[in-house]
PDB file of C-alpha atoms and ligand atoms in Angstrom:
ATOM      1  CA  UNK P   1      -2.879 -16.007  25.811  1.00  0.00           C
ATOM      2  CA  UNK P   2      -1.371 -13.811  28.481  1.00  0.00           C
ATOM      3  CA  UNK P   3      -1.057 -10.154  27.566  1.00  0.00           C
ATOM      4  CA  UNK P   4       1.554  -8.383  29.674  1.00  0.00           C
ATOM      5  CA  UNK P   5       1.515  -4.634  29.094  1.00  0.00           C
ATOM      6  CA  UNK P   6       4.445  -2.661  30.472  1.00  0.00           C
ATOM      7  CA  UNK P   7       5.245   1.037  30.361  1.00  0.00           C
ATOM      8  CA  UNK P   8       8.060   0.761  27.824  1.00  0.00           C
ATOM      9  CA  UNK P   9      10.207  -1.652  25.863  1.00  0.00           C
ATOM     10  CA  UNK P  10      12.753  -1.952  28.685  1.00  0.00           C
ATOM     11  CA  UNK P  11      10.124  -3.000  31.221  1.00  0.00           C
ATOM     12  CA  UNK P  12       8.468  -5.450  28.798  1.00  0.00           C
ATOM     13  CA  UNK P  13      11.878  -6.914  27.981  1.00  0.00           C
ATOM     14  CA  UNK P  14      12.632  -7.307  31.688  1.00  0.00           C
ATOM     15  CA  UNK P  15       9.596  -9.590  32.048  1.00  0.00           C
ATOM     16  CA  UNK P  16      10.650 -11.687  29.052  1.00  0.00           C
ATOM     17  CA  UNK P  17      14.218 -11.856  30.357  1.00  0.00           C
ATOM     18  CA  UNK P  18      13.002 -13.238  33.678  1.00  0.00           C
ATOM     19  CA  UNK P  19      10.969 -15.931  31.957  1.00  0.00           C
ATOM     20  CA  UNK P  20      13.931 -17.089  29.862  1.00  0.00           C
ATOM     21  CA  UNK P  21      16.474 -16.848  32.697  1.00  0.00           C
ATOM     22  CA  UNK P  22      14.245 -18.960  34.883  1.00  0.00           C
ATOM     23  CA  UNK P  23      13.886 -21.581  32.165  1.00  0.00           C
ATOM     24  CA  UNK P  24      17.656 -21.768  31.622  1.00  0.00           C
ATOM     25  CA  UNK P  25      18.241 -22.162  35.361  1.00  0.00           C
ATOM     26  CA  UNK P  26      15.552 -24.823  35.754  1.00  0.00           C
ATOM     27  CA  UNK P  27      16.448 -26.657  32.557  1.00  0.00           C
ATOM     28  CA  UNK P  28      20.105 -26.105  31.614  1.00  0.00           C
ATOM     29  CA  UNK P  29      19.640 -28.120  28.402  1.00  0.00           C
ATOM     30  CA  UNK P  30      16.617 -26.104  27.285  1.00  0.00           C
ATOM     31  CA  UNK P  31      15.798 -25.760  23.595  1.00  0.00           C
ATOM     32  CA  UNK P  32      15.128 -22.152  22.633  1.00  0.00           C
ATOM     33  CA  UNK P  33      13.558 -20.833  19.449  1.00  0.00           C
ATOM     34  CA  UNK P  34      15.107 -17.444  18.731  1.00  0.00           C
ATOM     35  CA  UNK P  35      14.136 -14.414  16.682  1.00  0.00           C
ATOM     36  CA  UNK P  36      16.012 -11.625  14.915  1.00  0.00           C
ATOM     37  CA  UNK P  37      15.065  -8.013  14.083  1.00  0.00           C
ATOM     38  CA  UNK P  38      15.172  -4.902  16.256  1.00  0.00           C
ATOM     39  CA  UNK P  39      12.743  -6.181  18.871  1.00  0.00           C
ATOM     40  CA  UNK P  40      14.830  -8.865  20.645  1.00  0.00           C
ATOM     41  CA  UNK P  41      18.004  -6.752  20.822  1.00  0.00           C
ATOM     42  CA  UNK P  42      17.258  -5.509  24.341  1.00  0.00           C
ATOM     43  CA  UNK P  43      16.415  -9.043  25.410  1.00  0.00           C
ATOM     44  CA  UNK P  44      19.694 -10.447  24.101  1.00  0.00           C
ATOM     45  CA  UNK P  45      21.640  -7.663  25.787  1.00  0.00           C
ATOM     46  CA  UNK P  46      19.914  -8.381  29.101  1.00  0.00           C
ATOM     47  CA  UNK P  47      20.518 -12.125  28.802  1.00  0.00           C
ATOM     48  CA  UNK P  48      24.210 -11.532  28.047  1.00  0.00           C
ATOM     49  CA  UNK P  49      24.521  -9.323  31.129  1.00  0.00           C
ATOM     50  CA  UNK P  50      23.033 -12.068  33.301  1.00  0.00           C
ATOM     51  CA  UNK P  51      25.949 -14.365  32.440  1.00  0.00           C
ATOM     52  CA  UNK P  52      23.737 -17.440  32.277  1.00  0.00           C
ATOM     53  CA  UNK P  53      25.145 -20.824  31.428  1.00  0.00           C
ATOM     54  CA  UNK P  54      24.466 -21.640  27.758  1.00  0.00           C
ATOM     55  CA  UNK P  55      26.854 -24.628  27.516  1.00  0.00           C
ATOM     56  CA  UNK P  56      24.154 -27.229  26.854  1.00  0.00           C
ATOM     57  CA  UNK P  57      21.412 -24.944  25.565  1.00  0.00           C
ATOM     58  CA  UNK P  58      20.225 -25.691  22.022  1.00  0.00           C
ATOM     59  CA  UNK P  59      18.814 -22.974  19.759  1.00  0.00           C
ATOM     60  CA  UNK P  60      16.775 -22.886  16.585  1.00  0.00           C
ATOM     61  CA  UNK P  61      16.351 -19.606  14.776  1.00  0.00           C
ATOM     62  CA  UNK P  62      13.104 -18.715  13.143  1.00  0.00           C
ATOM     63  CA  UNK P  63      14.242 -17.810   9.698  1.00  0.00           C
ATOM     64  CA  UNK P  64      16.893 -16.781   7.190  1.00  0.00           C
ATOM     65  CA  UNK P  65      16.989 -14.936   3.870  1.00  0.00           C
ATOM     66  CA  UNK P  66      17.365 -17.130   0.789  1.00  0.00           C
ATOM     67  CA  UNK P  67      20.467 -16.226  -1.197  1.00  0.00           C
ATOM     68  CA  UNK P  68      22.422 -14.527   1.593  1.00  0.00           C
ATOM     69  CA  UNK P  69      25.606 -16.315   2.594  1.00  0.00           C
ATOM     70  CA  UNK P  70      26.152 -16.776   6.323  1.00  0.00           C
ATOM     71  CA  UNK P  71      28.928 -14.172   6.253  1.00  0.00           C
ATOM     72  CA  UNK P  72      26.662 -11.465   4.753  1.00  0.00           C
ATOM     73  CA  UNK P  73      26.250  -8.596   7.203  1.00  0.00           C
ATOM     74  CA  UNK P  74      22.459  -8.811   7.014  1.00  0.00           C
ATOM     75  CA  UNK P  75      22.163 -12.573   7.235  1.00  0.00           C
ATOM     76  CA  UNK P  76      20.484 -13.801  10.381  1.00  0.00           C
ATOM     77  CA  UNK P  77      23.556 -15.959  10.997  1.00  0.00           C
ATOM     78  CA  UNK P  78      25.593 -12.756  11.300  1.00  0.00           C
ATOM     79  CA  UNK P  79      22.892 -11.103  13.404  1.00  0.00           C
ATOM     80  CA  UNK P  80      22.757 -13.918  15.927  1.00  0.00           C
ATOM     81  CA  UNK P  81      26.498 -14.299  16.322  1.00  0.00           C
ATOM     82  CA  UNK P  82      26.975 -10.545  16.573  1.00  0.00           C
ATOM     83  CA  UNK P  83      24.140  -9.863  19.014  1.00  0.00           C
ATOM     84  CA  UNK P  84      24.036 -12.965  21.182  1.00  0.00           C
ATOM     85  CA  UNK P  85      26.043 -16.092  20.516  1.00  0.00           C
ATOM     86  CA  UNK P  86      29.561 -14.658  20.558  1.00  0.00           C
ATOM     87  CA  UNK P  87      28.858 -13.123  23.971  1.00  0.00           C
ATOM     88  CA  UNK P  88      27.706 -16.328  25.715  1.00  0.00           C
ATOM     89  CA  UNK P  89      29.216 -19.772  26.230  1.00  0.00           C
ATOM     90  CA  UNK P  90      26.963 -21.556  23.743  1.00  0.00           C
ATOM     91  CA  UNK P  91      28.386 -24.490  21.824  1.00  0.00           C
ATOM     92  CA  UNK P  92      28.414 -23.855  18.069  1.00  0.00           C
ATOM     93  CA  UNK P  93      27.142 -27.355  17.371  1.00  0.00           C
ATOM     94  CA  UNK P  94      23.958 -26.561  19.311  1.00  0.00           C
ATOM     95  CA  UNK P  95      23.116 -23.496  17.196  1.00  0.00           C
ATOM     96  CA  UNK P  96      20.694 -24.010  14.312  1.00  0.00           C
ATOM     97  CA  UNK P  97      19.768 -21.403  11.717  1.00  0.00           C
ATOM     98  CA  UNK P  98      18.201 -22.286   8.353  1.00  0.00           C
ATOM     99  CA  UNK P  99      20.704 -22.323   5.483  1.00  0.00           C
ATOM    100  CA  UNK P 100      19.643 -19.654   3.013  1.00  0.00           C
ATOM    101  CA  UNK P 101      22.241 -20.900   0.513  1.00  0.00           C
ATOM    102  CA  UNK P 102      20.975 -24.476   0.459  1.00  0.00           C
ATOM    103  CA  UNK P 103      20.852 -26.058  -3.003  1.00  0.00           C
ATOM    104  CA  UNK P 104      17.877 -28.141  -1.902  1.00  0.00           C
ATOM    105  CA  UNK P 105      15.600 -25.915   0.128  1.00  0.00           C
ATOM    106  CA  UNK P 106      12.805 -28.445   0.570  1.00  0.00           C
ATOM    107  CA  UNK P 107      15.209 -31.000   1.973  1.00  0.00           C
ATOM    108  CA  UNK P 108      16.885 -28.401   4.166  1.00  0.00           C
ATOM    109  CA  UNK P 109      13.471 -27.397   5.600  1.00  0.00           C
ATOM    110  CA  UNK P 110      12.451 -30.997   6.261  1.00  0.00           C
ATOM    111  CA  UNK P 111      15.794 -31.608   7.990  1.00  0.00           C
ATOM    112  CA  UNK P 112      15.283 -28.503  10.126  1.00  0.00           C
ATOM    113  CA  UNK P 113      11.956 -29.832  11.348  1.00  0.00           C
ATOM    114  CA  UNK P 114      13.569 -33.223  12.019  1.00  0.00           C
ATOM    115  CA  UNK P 115      16.328 -31.607  14.042  1.00  0.00           C
ATOM    116  CA  UNK P 116      13.786 -29.718  16.154  1.00  0.00           C
ATOM    117  CA  UNK P 117      11.976 -32.983  16.809  1.00  0.00           C
ATOM    118  CA  UNK P 118      15.216 -34.860  17.563  1.00  0.00           C
ATOM    119  CA  UNK P 119      16.216 -32.174  20.079  1.00  0.00           C
ATOM    120  CA  UNK P 120      13.077 -32.959  22.068  1.00  0.00           C
ATOM    121  CA  UNK P 121      11.109 -29.971  20.753  1.00  0.00           C
ATOM    122  CA  UNK P 122      11.278 -26.266  21.521  1.00  0.00           C
ATOM    123  CA  UNK P 123      10.772 -25.337  25.173  1.00  0.00           C
ATOM    124  CA  UNK P 124      10.343 -21.631  24.540  1.00  0.00           C
ATOM    125  CA  UNK P 125       9.936 -19.801  21.264  1.00  0.00           C
ATOM    126  CA  UNK P 126      10.822 -16.098  21.170  1.00  0.00           C
ATOM    127  CA  UNK P 127       8.827 -14.165  18.578  1.00  0.00           C
ATOM    128  CA  UNK P 128       8.653 -10.642  17.228  1.00  0.00           C
ATOM    129  CA  UNK P 129       5.775  -9.509  15.034  1.00  0.00           C
ATOM    130  CA  UNK P 130       5.737  -7.739  11.685  1.00  0.00           C
ATOM    131  CA  UNK P 131       3.539  -4.715  11.039  1.00  0.00           C
ATOM    132  CA  UNK P 132       1.628  -7.023   8.678  1.00  0.00           C
ATOM    133  CA  UNK P 133       1.057  -9.559  11.464  1.00  0.00           C
ATOM    134  CA  UNK P 134       3.724 -12.053  10.453  1.00  0.00           C
ATOM    135  CA  UNK P 135       5.521 -14.154  13.043  1.00  0.00           C
ATOM    136  CA  UNK P 136       8.754 -15.664  11.836  1.00  0.00           C
ATOM    137  CA  UNK P 137       8.330 -14.820   8.175  1.00  0.00           C
ATOM    138  CA  UNK P 138       4.883 -16.377   8.000  1.00  0.00           C
ATOM    139  CA  UNK P 139       3.292 -13.671   5.926  1.00  0.00           C
ATOM    140  CA  UNK P 140      -0.498 -13.120   5.715  1.00  0.00           C
ATOM    141  CA  UNK P 141      -2.289 -16.144   4.185  1.00  0.00           C
ATOM    142  CA  UNK P 142       0.315 -18.552   5.579  1.00  0.00           C
ATOM    143  CA  UNK P 143      -1.302 -21.857   6.404  1.00  0.00           C
ATOM    144  CA  UNK P 144      -2.093 -22.026  10.089  1.00  0.00           C
ATOM    145  CA  UNK P 145      -0.574 -25.519  10.132  1.00  0.00           C
ATOM    146  CA  UNK P 146       2.515 -24.667   8.068  1.00  0.00           C
ATOM    147  CA  UNK P 147       5.963 -26.092   8.771  1.00  0.00           C
ATOM    148  CA  UNK P 148       9.450 -24.849   7.916  1.00  0.00           C
ATOM    149  CA  UNK P 149       9.462 -23.869   4.241  1.00  0.00           C
ATOM    150  CA  UNK P 150      10.255 -21.170   1.704  1.00  0.00           C
ATOM    151  CA  UNK P 151       8.081 -18.020   1.732  1.00  0.00           C
ATOM    152  CA  UNK P 152       7.895 -14.846  -0.331  1.00  0.00           C
ATOM    153  CA  UNK P 153       8.030 -11.590   1.623  1.00  0.00           C
ATOM    154  CA  UNK P 154       5.244  -9.043   1.305  1.00  0.00           C
ATOM    155  CA  UNK P 155       5.869  -5.539   0.008  1.00  0.00           C
ATOM    156  CA  UNK P 156       5.212  -4.307   3.554  1.00  0.00           C
ATOM    157  CA  UNK P 157       8.015  -6.465   4.940  1.00  0.00           C
ATOM    158  CA  UNK P 158      10.352  -5.253   2.183  1.00  0.00           C
ATOM    159  CA  UNK P 159       9.577  -1.693   3.216  1.00  0.00           C
ATOM    160  CA  UNK P 160       9.929  -2.474   6.933  1.00  0.00           C
ATOM    161  CA  UNK P 161      13.306  -4.177   6.436  1.00  0.00           C
ATOM    162  CA  UNK P 162      14.654  -1.648   3.912  1.00  0.00           C
ATOM    163  CA  UNK P 163      16.456   0.052   6.813  1.00  0.00           C
ATOM    164  CA  UNK P 164      18.827  -2.893   7.087  1.00  0.00           C
ATOM    165  CA  UNK P 165      19.626  -3.096   3.372  1.00  0.00           C
ATOM    166  CA  UNK P 166      19.624   0.553   2.320  1.00  0.00           C
ATOM    167  CA  UNK P 167      16.491   0.206   0.165  1.00  0.00           C
ATOM    168  CA  UNK P 168      13.417  -2.020  -0.116  1.00  0.00           C
ATOM    169  CA  UNK P 169      14.552  -3.365  -3.483  1.00  0.00           C
ATOM    170  CA  UNK P 170      17.692  -4.823  -1.941  1.00  0.00           C
ATOM    171  CA  UNK P 171      15.757  -6.921   0.596  1.00  0.00           C
ATOM    172  CA  UNK P 172      15.749 -10.550  -0.620  1.00  0.00           C
ATOM    173  CA  UNK P 173      12.374 -11.776  -1.909  1.00  0.00           C
ATOM    174  CA  UNK P 174      12.509 -15.241  -0.425  1.00  0.00           C
ATOM    175  CA  UNK P 175      13.123 -16.601   3.025  1.00  0.00           C
ATOM    176  CA  UNK P 176      13.129 -19.896   4.855  1.00  0.00           C
ATOM    177  CA  UNK P 177      10.911 -19.726   7.917  1.00  0.00           C
ATOM    178  CA  UNK P 178       9.645 -22.072  10.577  1.00  0.00           C
ATOM    179  CA  UNK P 179       5.902 -22.489  10.138  1.00  0.00           C
ATOM    180  CA  UNK P 180       2.933 -21.594  12.288  1.00  0.00           C
ATOM    181  CA  UNK P 181       2.415 -25.310  12.943  1.00  0.00           C
ATOM    182  CA  UNK P 182       6.030 -25.462  14.126  1.00  0.00           C
ATOM    183  CA  UNK P 183       5.319 -22.757  16.714  1.00  0.00           C
ATOM    184  CA  UNK P 184       2.218 -24.562  17.883  1.00  0.00           C
ATOM    185  CA  UNK P 185       4.419 -27.438  19.033  1.00  0.00           C
ATOM    186  CA  UNK P 186       6.693 -25.203  21.116  1.00  0.00           C
ATOM    187  CA  UNK P 187       5.903 -25.672  24.797  1.00  0.00           C
ATOM    188  CA  UNK P 188       5.809 -21.925  25.299  1.00  0.00           C
ATOM    189  CA  UNK P 189       5.694 -18.890  23.003  1.00  0.00           C
ATOM    190  CA  UNK P 190       6.924 -15.468  24.090  1.00  0.00           C
ATOM    191  CA  UNK P 191       6.093 -12.627  21.722  1.00  0.00           C
ATOM    192  CA  UNK P 192       7.626  -9.181  22.131  1.00  0.00           C
ATOM    193  CA  UNK P 193       6.283  -6.035  20.461  1.00  0.00           C
ATOM    194  CA  UNK P 194       7.176  -2.409  20.990  1.00  0.00           C
ATOM    195  CA  UNK P 195       6.002   0.860  19.504  1.00  0.00           C
ATOM    196  CA  UNK P 196       2.823   2.264  17.976  1.00  0.00           C
ATOM    197  CA  UNK P 197       3.642   0.808  14.571  1.00  0.00           C
ATOM    198  CA  UNK P 198       2.892  -2.648  16.010  1.00  0.00           C
ATOM    199  CA  UNK P 199      -0.445  -1.639  17.575  1.00  0.00           C
ATOM    200  CA  UNK P 200      -2.679  -2.788  14.700  1.00  0.00           C
ATOM    201  CA  UNK P 201      -0.914  -6.140  14.432  1.00  0.00           C
ATOM    202  CA  UNK P 202      -1.173  -6.690  18.185  1.00  0.00           C
ATOM    203  CA  UNK P 203      -4.873  -5.795  18.253  1.00  0.00           C
ATOM    204  CA  UNK P 204      -5.537  -8.245  15.423  1.00  0.00           C
ATOM    205  CA  UNK P 205      -3.458 -10.930  17.161  1.00  0.00           C
ATOM    206  CA  UNK P 206      -5.243 -10.642  20.487  1.00  0.00           C
ATOM    207  CA  UNK P 207      -8.732  -9.466  19.654  1.00  0.00           C
ATOM    208  CA  UNK P 208      -9.165 -10.235  15.959  1.00  0.00           C
ATOM    209  CA  UNK P 209     -10.520 -13.455  14.505  1.00  0.00           C
ATOM    210  CA  UNK P 210      -8.286 -16.482  14.089  1.00  0.00           C
ATOM    211  CA  UNK P 211      -7.329 -16.096  10.452  1.00  0.00           C
ATOM    212  CA  UNK P 212      -4.456 -16.862   8.102  1.00  0.00           C
ATOM    213  CA  UNK P 213      -4.606 -13.249   6.931  1.00  0.00           C
ATOM    214  CA  UNK P 214      -3.301 -12.377  10.388  1.00  0.00           C
ATOM    215  CA  UNK P 215      -0.777 -15.157  11.030  1.00  0.00           C
ATOM    216  CA  UNK P 216       0.003 -14.187  14.642  1.00  0.00           C
ATOM    217  CA  UNK P 217      -3.634 -14.883  15.559  1.00  0.00           C
ATOM    218  CA  UNK P 218      -2.666 -18.584  15.633  1.00  0.00           C
ATOM    219  CA  UNK P 219      -1.287 -17.824  19.111  1.00  0.00           C
ATOM    220  CA  UNK P 220      -4.911 -17.710  20.297  1.00  0.00           C
ATOM    221  CA  UNK P 221      -4.791 -21.486  19.888  1.00  0.00           C
ATOM    222  CA  UNK P 222      -1.519 -21.925  21.770  1.00  0.00           C
ATOM    223  CA  UNK P 223      -1.862 -23.289  25.313  1.00  0.00           C
ATOM    224  CA  UNK P 224       1.033 -21.204  26.692  1.00  0.00           C
ATOM    225  CA  UNK P 225       1.618 -17.936  24.855  1.00  0.00           C
ATOM    226  CA  UNK P 226       2.760 -14.733  26.524  1.00  0.00           C
ATOM    227  CA  UNK P 227       2.846 -11.330  24.881  1.00  0.00           C
ATOM    228  CA  UNK P 228       5.266  -8.853  26.471  1.00  0.00           C
ATOM    229  CA  UNK P 229       4.386  -5.506  24.927  1.00  0.00           C
ATOM    230  CA  UNK P 230       4.775  -1.838  25.695  1.00  0.00           C
ATOM    231  CA  UNK P 231       1.970   0.704  26.091  1.00  0.00           C
ATOM    232  CA  UNK P 232       2.417   1.966  22.536  1.00  0.00           C
ATOM    233  CA  UNK P 233       2.026  -1.510  21.026  1.00  0.00           C
ATOM    234  CA  UNK P 234      -1.006  -2.042  23.282  1.00  0.00           C
ATOM    235  CA  UNK P 235      -2.545   1.220  22.055  1.00  0.00           C
ATOM    236  CA  UNK P 236      -5.323  -0.391  19.982  1.00  0.00           C
ATOM    237  CA  UNK P 237      -6.377  -3.129  22.399  1.00  0.00           C
ATOM    238  CA  UNK P 238     -10.009  -2.686  23.434  1.00  0.00           C
ATOM    239  CA  UNK P 239      -9.611  -4.695  26.619  1.00  0.00           C
ATOM    240  CA  UNK P 240      -6.228  -3.393  27.740  1.00  0.00           C
ATOM    241  CA  UNK P 241      -7.586  -2.501  31.174  1.00  0.00           C
ATOM    242  CA  UNK P 242      -8.589  -6.097  31.766  1.00  0.00           C
ATOM    243  CA  UNK P 243      -5.178  -7.435  30.688  1.00  0.00           C
ATOM    244  CA  UNK P 244      -3.439  -4.988  33.041  1.00  0.00           C
ATOM    245  CA  UNK P 245      -5.719  -6.034  35.884  1.00  0.00           C
ATOM    246  CA  UNK P 246      -5.104  -9.729  35.265  1.00  0.00           C
ATOM    247  CA  UNK P 247      -1.337  -9.273  35.338  1.00  0.00           C
ATOM    248  CA  UNK P 248      -1.452  -7.136  38.461  1.00  0.00           C
ATOM    249  CA  UNK P 249      -3.603  -9.673  40.279  1.00  0.00           C
ATOM    250  CA  UNK P 250      -1.881 -12.903  39.347  1.00  0.00           C
ATOM    251  CA  UNK P 251      -1.849 -15.502  42.096  1.00  0.00           C
ATOM    252  CA  UNK P 252       1.460 -15.410  43.967  1.00  0.00           C
ATOM    253  CA  UNK P 253       2.535 -18.824  42.630  1.00  0.00           C
ATOM    254  CA  UNK P 254       2.115 -17.660  39.041  1.00  0.00           C
ATOM    255  CA  UNK P 255       4.346 -14.605  39.318  1.00  0.00           C
ATOM    256  CA  UNK P 256       7.752 -14.869  37.646  1.00  0.00           C
TER     257      UNK P 256
HETATM  258  P1  LIG B   1      11.371  -5.947  14.135  1.00  0.00           P
HETATM  259  O1  LIG B   1      10.785  -7.099  13.204  1.00  0.00           O
HETATM  260  O2  LIG B   1      11.714  -6.584  15.433  1.00  0.00           O
HETATM  261  O3  LIG B   1      12.609  -5.469  13.409  1.00  0.00           O
HETATM  262  O4  LIG B   1      10.314  -4.903  14.268  1.00  0.00           O
HETATM  263  C1  LIG B   1       9.853  -7.986  13.725  1.00  0.00           C
HETATM  264  C2  LIG B   1       9.438  -8.982  12.676  1.00  0.00           C
HETATM  265  O5  LIG B   1       9.478  -8.683  11.475  1.00  0.00           O
HETATM  266  O6  LIG B   1       9.046 -10.090  13.055  1.00  0.00           O
END
């Protein structure tokens, strides 16, 4: 795991933007796993400004609320089209987001996994992190080998996402989310986290034990996971000095 600590969210996003831009230039038909929430907004804005070529890029989104139609303002379909897809030249047929209105959720989840496999697998998975340590919507106690499936949100996630719905009680209870095992097959994971409210989750992810109670800790097992975080999110890391030193002293050929 590579822990890249930057002064603020803008600087941490700039690192992540470079990694993705380089991938899209080197592999124009890259398969990206994408995230929603407040965290990747700066990243999507930066990628839009770069005017990259998305014509043959394929995307798979992490998750979607069960029971929200695509057109709902808070659906992740709406989020992605509003904040990224409508601003770039991506082909609609290459965009994949779980269908929260599916009549057969198990089948829909199995098909999602099949589509990821058929696309050649995810080259780079963008992740945020919940204050409870979830990645995607893999809430604490998620199986570390889980695949795309239905999950029930924690009370903490309801409270965290209340700002989008007006109140915690209006946040849907169920979601479809890619699993932790799904992320483990991505060739690269790129997790972004900003602000002091993420500091406990980041400390547990990086320096805590590998445990289903802290789902993001599975990234300790990933062969190519980068964390791009700001100083506030790094606030509870015991070995922050070491991580800063490592990043500052990377061999020339490893710098992106
Ligand atoms: P946020 O959510 O980016 O809105 O903080 C992150 C998450 O829940 O994964």
